[in-house]
Coordinates of C-alpha atoms and ligand atoms in Angstrom, one line a residue:
Chain A
X1330 CA 0.0 0.0 0.0
X1331 CA 1.1 3.5 -0.7
X1332 CA 1.0 6.3 1.8
X1333 CA 2.1 9.6 0.4
X1334 CA 3.4 12.1 3.0
X1335 CA 5.7 14.9 3.8
X1336 CA 8.8 14.8 5.9
X1337 CA 9.7 18.1 7.3
X1338 CA 13.2 18.8 8.5
X1339 CA 13.2 21.2 11.4
X1340 CA 16.9 21.3 11.3
X1341 CA 17.0 23.2 8.1
X1342 CA 13.6 25.1 8.0
X1343 CA 14.4 28.8 8.3
X1344 CA 10.8 29.9 8.8
X1345 CA 10.6 31.9 5.5
X1346 CA 7.0 31.1 4.8
X1347 CA 7.7 30.3 1.1
X1348 CA 5.7 27.0 1.5
X1349 CA 2.8 28.9 3.0
X1350 CA 2.6 31.4 0.1
X1351 CA 3.2 28.9 -2.7
X1352 CA 0.6 26.5 -1.1
X1353 CA -1.9 29.3 -0.9
X1354 CA -1.1 30.4 -4.5
X1355 CA -1.5 26.9 -6.0
X1356 CA -4.6 26.0 -4.1
X1357 CA -6.4 29.2 -4.4
X1358 CA -6.1 29.0 -8.2
X1359 CA -6.7 25.3 -8.4
X1360 CA -9.6 23.4 -9.9
X1361 CA -11.3 23.1 -6.5
X1362 CA -11.9 26.8 -6.3
X1363 CA -10.4 29.6 -4.3
X1364 CA -9.4 29.8 -0.7
X1365 CA -11.3 32.7 0.9
X1366 CA -9.6 35.7 2.3
X1367 CA -11.0 38.6 4.3
X1368 CA -9.2 42.0 4.5
X1369 CA -6.0 40.6 2.9
X1370 CA -4.5 44.1 2.9
X1371 CA -6.4 45.7 5.7
X1372 CA -6.7 45.5 9.4
X1373 CA -7.1 42.0 10.9
X1374 CA -6.5 40.0 7.7
X1375 CA -7.8 36.4 7.9
X1376 CA -8.4 33.6 5.5
X1377 CA -8.2 29.9 4.8
X1378 CA -4.8 28.3 4.6
X1379 CA -3.7 24.7 4.3
X1380 CA -0.3 25.2 5.7
X1381 CA 1.1 27.5 8.4
X1382 CA 4.6 28.1 9.7
X1383 CA 4.9 28.9 13.4
X1384 CA 7.8 29.8 15.5
X1385 CA 8.7 28.6 18.9
X1386 CA 11.6 29.2 21.3
X1387 CA 13.0 26.6 23.6
X1388 CA 15.0 27.5 26.6
X1389 CA 15.7 30.7 28.4
X1390 CA 17.9 33.6 27.2
X1391 CA 20.8 33.3 26.4
X1392 CA 20.5 29.5 26.0
X1393 CA 17.6 29.6 23.5
X1394 CA 16.9 27.8 20.3
X1395 CA 14.5 28.9 17.7
X1396 CA 12.2 26.3 16.1
X1397 CA 10.4 27.1 12.9
X1398 CA 7.5 24.7 12.7
X1399 CA 5.5 24.2 9.5
X1400 CA 2.2 22.5 10.1
X1401 CA -0.4 21.1 7.7
X1402 CA -2.7 18.1 7.6
X1403 CA -0.6 15.1 8.6
X1404 CA -2.6 12.6 6.5
X1405 CA -2.9 10.3 9.5
X1406 CA -3.0 6.6 8.9
X1407 CA -5.8 6.3 11.4
X1408 CA -7.4 9.7 10.9
X1409 CA -9.9 10.5 13.7
X1410 CA -11.4 13.2 11.5
X1411 CA -12.8 10.7 8.9
X1412 CA -15.2 8.4 10.8
X1413 CA -16.9 11.3 12.6
X1414 CA -18.0 13.0 9.3
X1415 CA -21.7 12.4 9.0
X1416 CA -21.8 12.8 5.3
X1417 CA -18.8 10.9 4.1
X1418 CA -17.4 14.1 2.7
X1419 CA -14.2 13.4 4.6
X1420 CA -12.4 10.3 3.4
X1421 CA -9.0 8.7 3.1
X1422 CA -8.0 7.4 -0.3
X1423 CA -7.3 3.7 -0.5
X1424 CA -4.7 4.1 -3.3
X1425 CA -2.4 6.7 -1.8
X1426 CA -3.6 7.4 1.7
X1427 CA -4.3 11.1 1.1
X1428 CA -7.1 12.4 3.4
X1429 CA -9.5 14.6 1.4
X1430 CA -12.7 16.5 1.7
X1431 CA -15.3 16.3 -1.0
X1432 CA -16.4 20.0 -1.2
X1433 CA -19.7 19.0 -2.9
X1434 CA -20.8 16.8 -0.1
X1435 CA -19.6 18.7 3.0
X1436 CA -22.3 20.4 5.0
X1437 CA -19.9 22.5 7.0
X1438 CA -20.8 21.1 10.4
X1439 CA -17.2 21.5 11.6
X1440 CA -17.4 18.2 13.5
X1441 CA -14.2 16.9 11.8
X1442 CA -12.3 20.0 12.8
X1443 CA -13.1 19.2 16.4
X1444 CA -11.9 15.7 15.8
X1445 CA -8.5 16.7 14.5
X1446 CA -6.1 17.1 17.4
X1447 CA -3.7 19.1 15.3
X1448 CA -6.0 21.9 14.2
X1449 CA -5.2 21.1 10.6
X1450 CA -8.7 21.7 9.2
X1451 CA -10.0 25.2 8.6
X1452 CA -13.5 25.9 7.4
X1453 CA -13.8 28.2 4.5
X1454 CA -16.0 30.9 6.0
X1455 CA -17.4 32.0 2.7
X1456 CA -17.9 28.7 0.9
X1457 CA -18.9 27.1 4.2
X1458 CA -17.1 23.9 3.6
X1459 CA -14.2 22.3 5.4
X1460 CA -10.8 22.7 3.8
X1461 CA -7.4 21.2 4.4
X1462 CA -4.2 20.2 2.8
X1463 CA -4.7 17.9 -0.2
X1464 CA -1.0 17.1 -0.7
X1465 CA -1.6 18.9 -4.0
X1466 CA -3.5 15.9 -5.3
X1467 CA -4.2 17.9 -8.5
X1468 CA -0.5 18.4 -9.1
X1469 CA 1.3 15.2 -8.2
X1470 CA -0.6 13.1 -10.8
X1471 CA -0.7 15.8 -13.5
X1472 CA 1.0 14.2 -16.5
X1473 CA 1.2 17.5 -18.3
X1474 CA 3.8 18.7 -15.8
X1475 CA 7.4 17.5 -16.1
X1476 CA 8.0 14.6 -13.8
X1477 CA 10.3 16.6 -11.5
X1478 CA 7.5 19.0 -10.8
X1479 CA 4.9 16.4 -9.8
X1480 CA 5.3 17.3 -6.2
X1481 CA 3.3 19.4 -3.8
X1482 CA 3.7 23.1 -4.3
X1483 CA 5.3 23.6 -0.8
X1484 CA 8.0 21.1 -1.6
X1485 CA 8.8 22.7 -4.9
X1486 CA 9.2 26.1 -3.2
X1487 CA 11.2 25.3 -0.1
X1488 CA 14.5 27.1 -0.6
X1489 CA 16.3 25.0 2.0
X1490 CA 14.8 21.6 0.9
X1491 CA 13.3 21.2 4.3
X1492 CA 10.4 19.4 2.8
X1493 CA 10.6 15.9 1.4
X1494 CA 7.7 14.2 -0.3
X1495 CA 7.2 10.5 -1.0
X1496 CA 5.8 7.2 0.0
X1497 CA 6.4 6.5 3.6
X1498 CA 5.4 2.8 3.2
X1499 CA 8.1 2.1 0.7
X1500 CA 11.2 1.3 2.9
X1501 CA 13.5 2.4 0.1
X1502 CA 12.0 5.8 -0.6
X1503 CA 14.0 8.9 0.3
X1504 CA 11.3 9.9 2.9
X1505 CA 11.5 6.5 4.6
X1506 CA 15.2 6.5 4.7
X1507 CA 15.2 10.0 6.2
X1508 CA 12.7 9.0 8.9
X1509 CA 14.7 5.9 9.7
X1510 CA 18.2 7.4 9.7
X1511 CA 17.6 10.9 10.9
X1512 CA 15.3 10.2 13.7
X1513 CA 12.0 11.2 12.2
X1514 CA 9.1 11.4 14.6
X1515 CA 5.3 11.9 14.6
X1516 CA 3.4 14.7 16.4
X1517 CA 1.2 13.9 19.4
X1518 CA 1.8 10.1 19.3
X1519 CA -0.4 9.8 22.4
X1520 CA -3.6 9.9 20.4
X1521 CA -2.8 6.9 18.2
X1522 CA -3.6 8.8 15.0
X1523 CA -0.4 7.6 13.3
X1524 CA 0.4 10.7 11.4
X1525 CA 2.0 9.9 8.0
X1526 CA 3.8 13.2 7.9
X1527 CA 7.0 13.1 10.0
X1528 CA 9.3 15.7 11.4
X1529 CA 13.1 15.4 11.5
X1530 CA 14.5 16.8 14.7
X1531 CA 16.9 19.6 15.0
X1532 CA 20.4 18.1 15.1
X1533 CA 23.6 19.6 16.5
X1534 CA 26.8 19.0 14.7
X1535 CA 29.5 19.1 17.4
X1536 CA 33.2 18.7 16.8
X1537 CA 35.1 17.2 19.6
X1538 CA 38.8 18.3 19.5
X1539 CA 41.3 17.0 22.0
X1540 CA 44.6 18.6 22.9
X1541 CA 46.6 16.0 21.2
X1542 CA 44.7 16.5 18.0
X1543 CA 45.8 20.1 18.0
X1544 CA 49.5 19.3 18.6
X1545 CA 50.8 16.6 16.4
X1546 CA 52.9 14.3 18.5
X1547 CA 54.8 13.0 15.5
X1548 CA 55.4 16.5 14.0
X1549 CA 58.8 16.0 12.3
X1550 CA 59.8 19.6 13.3
X1551 CA 59.7 18.6 16.9
X1552 CA 61.9 15.5 16.4
X1553 CA 65.1 17.5 17.1
X1554 CA 63.7 19.0 20.3
X1555 CA 63.2 15.7 21.9
X1556 CA 66.0 15.1 24.3
X1557 CA 66.5 12.1 26.5
X1558 CA 63.9 11.4 29.0
X1559 CA 64.6 12.6 32.5
X1560 CA 65.5 9.9 34.9
X1561 CA 62.4 8.5 36.5
X1562 CA 62.1 8.8 40.3
X1563 CA 58.6 7.3 40.5
X1564 CA 57.9 3.7 40.8
X1565 CA 58.2 2.0 37.5
X1566 CA 56.9 -1.3 36.2
X1567 CA 60.4 -2.7 36.8
X1568 CA 60.2 -2.1 40.5
X1569 CA 56.8 -3.5 41.0
X1570 CA 57.5 -6.9 39.4
X1571 CA 60.1 -9.0 41.1
X1572 CA 61.2 -12.5 40.6
Chain B
X1145 CA -14.0 25.5 22.6
X1146 CA -16.0 28.4 21.4
X1147 CA -19.6 28.0 22.6
X1148 CA -21.9 28.3 19.6
X1149 CA -25.4 29.4 20.4
X1150 CA -26.9 27.3 17.7
X1151 CA -25.6 24.1 19.4
X1152 CA -26.5 25.4 22.8
X1153 CA -30.1 26.0 21.8
X1154 CA -30.2 22.7 19.8
X1155 CA -29.2 20.6 22.7
X1156 CA -31.2 22.3 25.4
X1157 CA -34.4 22.6 23.4
X1158 CA -34.5 19.0 22.3
X1159 CA -33.6 18.0 25.8
X1160 CA -36.8 19.7 27.1
X1161 CA -38.8 18.2 24.3
X1162 CA -37.5 14.7 24.9
X1163 CA -38.0 15.1 28.7
X1164 CA -41.5 16.4 28.4
X1165 CA -42.5 13.6 26.0
X1166 CA -41.1 11.0 28.5
X1167 CA -43.0 12.6 31.3
X1168 CA -46.3 12.6 29.3
X1169 CA -45.9 9.0 28.3
X1170 CA -45.0 8.0 31.8
X1171 CA -48.2 9.6 32.9
X1172 CA -50.2 7.6 30.4
X1173 CA -48.5 4.3 31.1
X1174 CA -48.9 4.7 34.9
X1175 CA -52.6 5.3 34.3
X1176 CA -52.9 2.2 32.2
X1177 CA -51.9 0.1 35.2
X1178 CA -54.0 2.4 37.4
X1179 CA -51.2 3.9 39.4
X1180 CA -52.3 7.3 38.3
X1181 CA -55.7 8.6 37.3
X1182 CA -56.2 8.7 33.5
X1183 CA -56.1 12.2 32.1
X1184 CA -58.0 13.9 29.3
X1185 CA -56.5 12.8 25.9
X1186 CA -56.8 16.2 24.3
X1187 CA -55.9 18.5 27.2
X1188 CA -53.1 16.6 28.6
X1189 CA -51.5 13.8 26.5
X1190 CA -52.3 15.4 23.2
X1191 CA -51.3 19.0 24.1
X1192 CA -48.3 17.8 26.1
X1193 CA -46.9 15.8 23.1
X1194 CA -47.5 18.8 20.9
X1195 CA -45.6 21.1 23.2
X1196 CA -42.8 18.6 23.2
X1197 CA -42.8 18.6 19.5
X1198 CA -42.6 22.4 19.4
X1199 CA -39.4 22.2 21.5
X1200 CA -38.0 19.5 19.2
X1201 CA -38.7 21.6 16.2
X1202 CA -37.2 24.6 17.9
X1203 CA -34.0 22.6 18.4
X1204 CA -34.0 21.5 14.8
X1205 CA -34.3 25.1 13.6
X1206 CA -31.4 26.1 15.9
X1207 CA -29.3 23.3 14.4
X1208 CA -29.7 24.7 10.9
X1209 CA -27.8 27.8 12.0
X1210 CA -24.8 25.6 12.9
X1211 CA -24.5 24.1 9.4
X1212 CA -22.6 25.9 6.7
X1213 CA -24.6 24.2 4.0
X1214 CA -28.0 23.3 5.5
X1215 CA -29.4 22.5 2.0
X1216 CA -27.3 19.4 2.0
X1217 CA -28.2 18.3 5.5
X1218 CA -29.9 15.1 4.2
X1219 CA -26.4 13.8 3.3
X1220 CA -25.7 13.8 7.0
X1221 CA -27.8 10.6 7.4
X1222 CA -25.4 8.5 5.3
X1223 CA -22.6 7.7 7.7
X1224 CA -24.5 6.2 10.6
X1225 CA -22.1 3.3 10.7
X1226 CA -19.3 5.4 12.1
X1227 CA -20.6 8.9 13.0
X1228 CA -22.6 9.7 16.1
X1229 CA -23.6 12.9 14.5
X1230 CA -25.1 11.0 11.6
X1231 CA -26.9 8.8 14.0
X1232 CA -28.4 11.8 15.7
X1233 CA -29.5 13.2 12.4
X1234 CA -31.4 10.0 11.8
X1235 CA -32.9 9.6 15.3
X1236 CA -34.1 13.2 15.7
X1237 CA -36.7 13.0 12.9
X1238 CA -37.8 9.6 14.1
X1239 CA -38.4 10.9 17.6
X1240 CA -40.3 13.9 16.1
X1241 CA -42.5 11.7 14.0
X1242 CA -43.4 9.4 16.8
X1243 CA -44.1 12.3 19.1
X1244 CA -46.2 13.8 16.4
X1245 CA -48.2 10.6 15.8
X1246 CA -48.6 10.1 19.5
X1247 CA -49.9 13.7 19.9
X1248 CA -52.3 13.5 16.9
X1249 CA -53.7 10.2 18.2
X1250 CA -54.6 11.7 21.5
X1251 CA -55.6 15.1 20.2
X1252 CA -58.1 13.8 17.6
X1253 CA -59.1 10.7 19.5
X1254 CA -57.7 8.3 16.9
X1255 CA -56.5 5.9 19.5
X1256 CA -57.4 2.3 19.0
X1257 CA -57.6 -0.6 21.4
X1258 CA -55.3 -3.4 20.3
X1259 CA -56.2 -6.0 22.8
X1260 CA -57.8 -6.3 26.2
X1261 CA -56.5 -8.9 28.6
X1262 CA -58.6 -11.0 30.9
X1263 CA -57.4 -9.0 33.9
X1264 CA -58.9 -5.9 32.3
X1265 CA -55.7 -4.4 31.0
X1266 CA -56.4 -2.4 27.9
X1267 CA -53.5 -2.1 25.4
X1268 CA -54.0 1.1 23.4
X1269 CA -52.1 1.7 20.1
X1270 CA -50.9 5.0 21.6
X1271 CA -49.1 3.1 24.3
X1272 CA -47.1 1.2 21.7
X1273 CA -46.3 4.4 19.8
X1274 CA -45.4 6.1 23.0
X1275 CA -43.1 3.2 24.0
X1276 CA -41.4 3.3 20.7
X1277 CA -41.1 7.1 21.0
X1278 CA -39.5 6.7 24.5
X1279 CA -37.0 4.2 23.1
X1280 CA -36.1 6.6 20.3
X1281 CA -35.9 9.4 22.9
X1282 CA -33.3 7.5 24.9
X1283 CA -31.4 6.7 21.7
X1284 CA -31.4 10.4 20.9
X1285 CA -30.0 11.3 24.3
X1286 CA -27.3 8.6 23.7
X1287 CA -26.4 10.0 20.3
X1288 CA -26.3 13.6 21.5
X1289 CA -24.1 12.7 24.4
X1290 CA -21.8 10.5 22.4
X1291 CA -21.2 13.2 19.8
X1292 CA -19.2 14.9 22.5
X1293 CA -18.0 11.9 24.5
X1294 CA -16.6 10.2 21.4
X1295 CA -13.9 12.8 20.7
X1296 CA -11.2 11.3 22.9
X1297 CA -8.8 14.2 22.9
X1298 CA -11.4 16.7 24.2
X1299 CA -10.7 15.2 27.6
X1300 CA -13.4 17.2 29.4
X1301 CA -16.0 15.5 27.3
X1302 CA -14.6 12.1 26.8
X1303 CA -16.3 10.4 29.7
X1304 CA -19.5 8.5 30.3
X1305 CA -20.6 11.3 32.5
X1306 CA -21.2 13.4 29.4
X1307 CA -23.9 11.0 28.2
X1308 CA -25.4 10.6 31.6
X1309 CA -25.6 14.4 32.0
X1310 CA -27.3 14.9 28.7
X1311 CA -29.8 12.3 29.6
X1312 CA -30.5 13.6 33.2
X1313 CA -30.4 17.3 32.4
X1314 CA -32.7 16.9 29.4
X1315 CA -35.2 14.7 31.3
X1316 CA -35.0 17.0 34.3
X1317 CA -36.0 20.1 32.4
X1318 CA -38.8 18.1 30.7
X1319 CA -40.2 16.9 34.0
X1320 CA -40.1 20.4 35.4
X1321 CA -42.1 21.7 32.5
X1322 CA -44.5 18.7 32.8
X1323 CA -45.1 19.7 36.4
X1324 CA -45.9 23.3 35.4
X1325 CA -48.0 22.0 32.5
X1326 CA -49.9 19.5 34.7
X1327 CA -50.7 22.2 37.2
X1328 CA -52.7 23.9 34.5
X1329 CA -54.2 21.0 32.7
X1330 CA -54.1 17.9 34.9
X1331 CA -53.7 19.0 38.6
X1332 CA -54.0 15.3 39.7
X1333 CA -50.6 14.6 38.2
X1334 CA -48.8 17.7 39.4
X1335 CA -47.4 16.1 42.5
X1336 CA -46.3 13.0 40.6
X1337 CA -44.3 14.9 38.0
X1338 CA -43.1 17.4 40.6
X1339 CA -41.6 14.7 42.8
X1340 CA -39.9 13.1 39.8
X1341 CA -38.7 16.5 38.6
X1342 CA -37.1 17.0 42.1
X1343 CA -35.5 13.5 42.1
X1344 CA -34.1 13.9 38.6
X1345 CA -32.8 17.4 39.3
X1346 CA -31.0 16.1 42.4
X1347 CA -29.6 13.2 40.3
X1348 CA -28.5 15.6 37.6
X1349 CA -26.9 17.9 40.2
X1350 CA -24.9 15.0 41.5
X1351 CA -23.7 13.7 38.1
X1352 CA -23.0 17.3 36.8
X1353 CA -21.0 18.0 39.9
X1354 CA -19.1 14.8 39.4
X1355 CA -18.1 15.9 35.9
X1356 CA -17.1 19.3 37.2
X1357 CA -15.0 17.6 39.8
X1358 CA -13.5 15.3 37.2
X1359 CA -12.7 18.1 34.9
X1360 CA -11.1 20.3 37.6
X1361 CA -8.4 17.7 38.1
X1362 CA -7.9 16.5 34.5
X1363 CA -4.4 15.7 33.4
X1364 CA -3.9 16.7 29.8
X1365 CA -2.2 14.1 27.7
X1366 CA -0.8 16.5 25.1
X1367 CA 1.8 19.1 25.9
X1368 CA 3.9 21.5 24.1
X1369 CA 6.6 18.8 24.0
X1370 CA 4.4 16.2 22.3
X1371 CA 2.9 18.8 20.0
X1372 CA 6.2 19.8 18.6
X1373 CA 8.2 16.8 19.4
X1374 CA 10.9 18.9 21.1
X1375 CA 12.0 17.6 24.4
X1376 CA 12.6 20.8 26.4
X1377 CA 10.7 21.8 29.5
X1378 CA 10.6 25.5 28.5
X1379 CA 9.0 26.0 25.1
X1380 CA 7.3 29.3 24.2
X1381 CA 5.5 30.1 21.1
X1382 CA 6.8 33.3 19.4
X1383 CA 4.5 33.4 16.4
X1384 CA 1.5 31.5 15.2
X1385 CA 2.4 32.4 11.6
X1386 CA -0.3 35.1 11.1
X1387 CA -1.6 38.2 12.8
X1388 CA -5.3 38.6 12.1
X1389 CA -6.6 35.4 13.6
X1390 CA -8.1 32.3 11.9
X1391 CA -10.7 29.7 12.4
X1392 CA -8.2 28.0 14.8
X1393 CA -8.2 31.0 17.0
X1394 CA -11.9 31.8 16.7
X1395 CA -13.5 28.3 16.9
X1396 CA -11.4 26.7 19.6
X1397 CA -11.0 29.4 22.3
X1398 CA -13.7 30.9 24.5
X1399 CA -11.9 34.3 24.7
X1400 CA -13.2 34.8 28.2
X1401 CA -11.5 35.5 31.5
X1402 CA -11.2 32.9 34.1
X1403 CA -13.3 35.1 36.4
X1404 CA -16.1 35.1 33.8
X1405 CA -15.9 31.3 33.4
X1406 CA -16.1 30.8 37.1
X1407 CA -19.1 33.1 37.5
X1408 CA -20.9 31.3 34.7
X1409 CA -20.2 28.0 36.6
X1410 CA -21.8 29.3 39.8
X1411 CA -24.7 30.9 38.0
X1412 CA -25.5 27.7 36.2
X1413 CA -25.2 25.6 39.4
X1414 CA -27.6 28.0 41.1
X1415 CA -30.1 28.4 38.2
X1416 CA -30.2 24.8 36.9
X1417 CA -30.3 23.0 40.2
X1418 CA -30.7 24.9 43.4
X1419 CA -33.2 27.6 42.5
X1420 CA -35.6 25.2 40.5
X1421 CA -35.5 22.7 43.4
X1422 CA -36.6 25.5 45.7
X1423 CA -39.2 26.8 43.4
X1424 CA -40.6 23.3 42.7
X1425 CA -40.9 22.6 46.3
X1426 CA -42.7 25.9 47.0
X1427 CA -44.9 25.5 43.9
X1428 CA -45.9 22.0 45.0
X1429 CA -46.6 23.0 48.6
X1430 CA -48.7 25.9 47.5
X1431 CA -50.1 24.3 44.3
X1432 CA -49.0 27.5 42.6
X1433 CA -48.8 27.2 38.8
X1434 CA -46.9 30.4 38.3
X1435 CA -44.1 29.3 40.7
X1436 CA -43.8 26.0 38.9
X1437 CA -43.6 27.8 35.6
X1438 CA -40.9 30.0 37.0
X1439 CA -39.1 26.9 38.1
X1440 CA -39.0 25.8 34.5
X1441 CA -38.0 29.1 33.1
X1442 CA -35.2 29.6 35.6
X1443 CA -34.0 26.0 35.0
X1444 CA -34.0 26.4 31.2
X1445 CA -32.1 29.7 31.5
X1446 CA -29.7 27.9 33.8
X1447 CA -29.3 25.1 31.2
X1448 CA -28.2 27.6 28.6
X1449 CA -25.5 28.8 31.0
X1450 CA -24.7 25.1 31.7
X1451 CA -24.3 24.3 28.0
X1452 CA -22.2 27.4 27.4
X1453 CA -19.9 26.4 30.2
X1454 CA -19.8 22.8 28.9
X1455 CA -18.3 24.1 25.6
X1456 CA -16.2 26.8 27.1
X1457 CA -14.5 24.5 29.5
X1458 CA -13.4 22.0 26.9
X1459 CA -9.7 22.5 26.0
X1460 CA -8.7 21.3 22.5
X1461 CA -5.2 20.1 22.0
X1462 CA -4.9 22.2 18.9
X1463 CA -4.8 25.3 21.2
X1464 CA -1.2 24.3 22.0
X1465 CA -0.3 25.6 18.5
X1466 CA -2.1 28.9 18.9
X1467 CA -0.7 30.4 22.1
X1468 CA 0.4 33.8 20.9
X1469 CA 0.1 36.0 17.8
Ligands
SF4_942 S1 -3.9 15.8 10.6 FE1 -6.0 16.2 11.3 S2 -7.1 16.5 9.4 FE2 -5.2 15.6 8.8 S3 -5.7 13.4 8.7 FE3 -4.8 13.8 10.8 S4 -6.6 14.1 12.0 FE4 -7.3 14.3 9.9
SF4_943 S1 -17.5 19.8 8.1 FE1 -17.9 18.6 6.2 S2 -16.1 17.2 6.1 FE2 -16.2 18.0 8.2 S3 -17.5 16.5 9.3 FE3 -18.9 18.1 8.6 S4 -19.6 17.3 6.6 FE4 -17.8 16.1 7.1

């Protein structure tokens, strides 16, 4: 079985919001219709987004670390948002595991948004239907696009390549290898939703340099300086072993 | 969560309707086995069922305001296998239909005798319809409660107490209304309903207090650490990624101060349980219809506050991601 998903590398995300804007751009002009906005250039702008980038800080000054944290629907393997939907508008695709909303069936009851612990669903307050990340389902299978571009818009736009896209059920895919080898984890594992999207933790690259690595013991320049060893006063191995 | 008045009115109004129907039908079934005097079909059973129906319709109308696309509401009946909301959407019209048939049967004297046993027990068709209606009513309470209790990460709701409270609080308000209604149209039943209203109100008070107690010491499973997957005891949000708010900040927060929440809690405890108990007692002692009616009105207003608090108190884990602009 295929399960398409994103893997987001928190170690390289710089919080530039390129994925947010390119997601909005692609999905507001897509075949499923626009994503509503109110006061986009005025006071209190608000609107429907599939993807948000948030910023957190861990620790206390001066020992702090900034975490830029993109969040969109995680396409859970056991999505709690699907069974609660009274109309069947929310569904998980058999063939690739993408969780979608059928905008023609949704009655806008918001029950699914209550049932998503991640706050990944946002109702479109003008079209009155529930919206969420589609993993660019209208892009990734589009054969008119060059093969290299058949990826979600956010993945295409990320300047640091913090977003990987692929099949997390295929053990040899780049995403599976990244999850396996770079310590990929799921959000809020306590609810058993089994999110398909994974996050790669921030990693520190530390160099451990010892004194003797700075001074080469076998430096030929130092050969001449080496005199005879001073006579040893301490106990030596010779003294301690006796026949 | 943000308390939506459409849902507050939906749940409280259908609660009254269901409770009142249960009360009326209890009156009729007791009279069949001669524990209570039989009442006039038109004045009591018929009119009572129709008042119950009016409350149910009121709730249905309120629910329409909750839907973004009410014209597609029929679709909500399709996923009854998995969704409690869908089950509620199916059961509600069934309850309404049965209450309607029951009311019409009494009001226009269409009731038929099905059989008469040797001991003189007369089985009326209306009793069968009423029994089915009561079953459906209980099923509706279950569905309404489970809509909330089934969302496991809304930990304030995910408890059997939620279902019990919907059942008891709805039945309680219906019996209080039945008491007031009986004092006008069937005085012989007033004490019977009144005593049951008091008993159910006390029971509801106990179970609602139990849920308040449970919720005051809840341990949240999700934390900033599990939400981000960062293992650090001090994590602060610096930006939620936008400035003007979104559905996530509007639908999931109550935007009220702790003081306001606490006052609503005491107001609803007073108005849903304590004052109605007092008014019921005085009304029954003095056989005063106006006091009994006041008991119902105070209790219903209290229930609106109770439901508001029920929503406002629930803390959704998504709120962890929306701590600061
Ligand atoms: S992240 Fe939320 S909306 Fe997406 S599949 Fe999981 S529960 Fe459903
Ligand atoms: S808002 Fe739409 S998709 Fe969500 S539960 Fe209701 S009908 Fe289903």
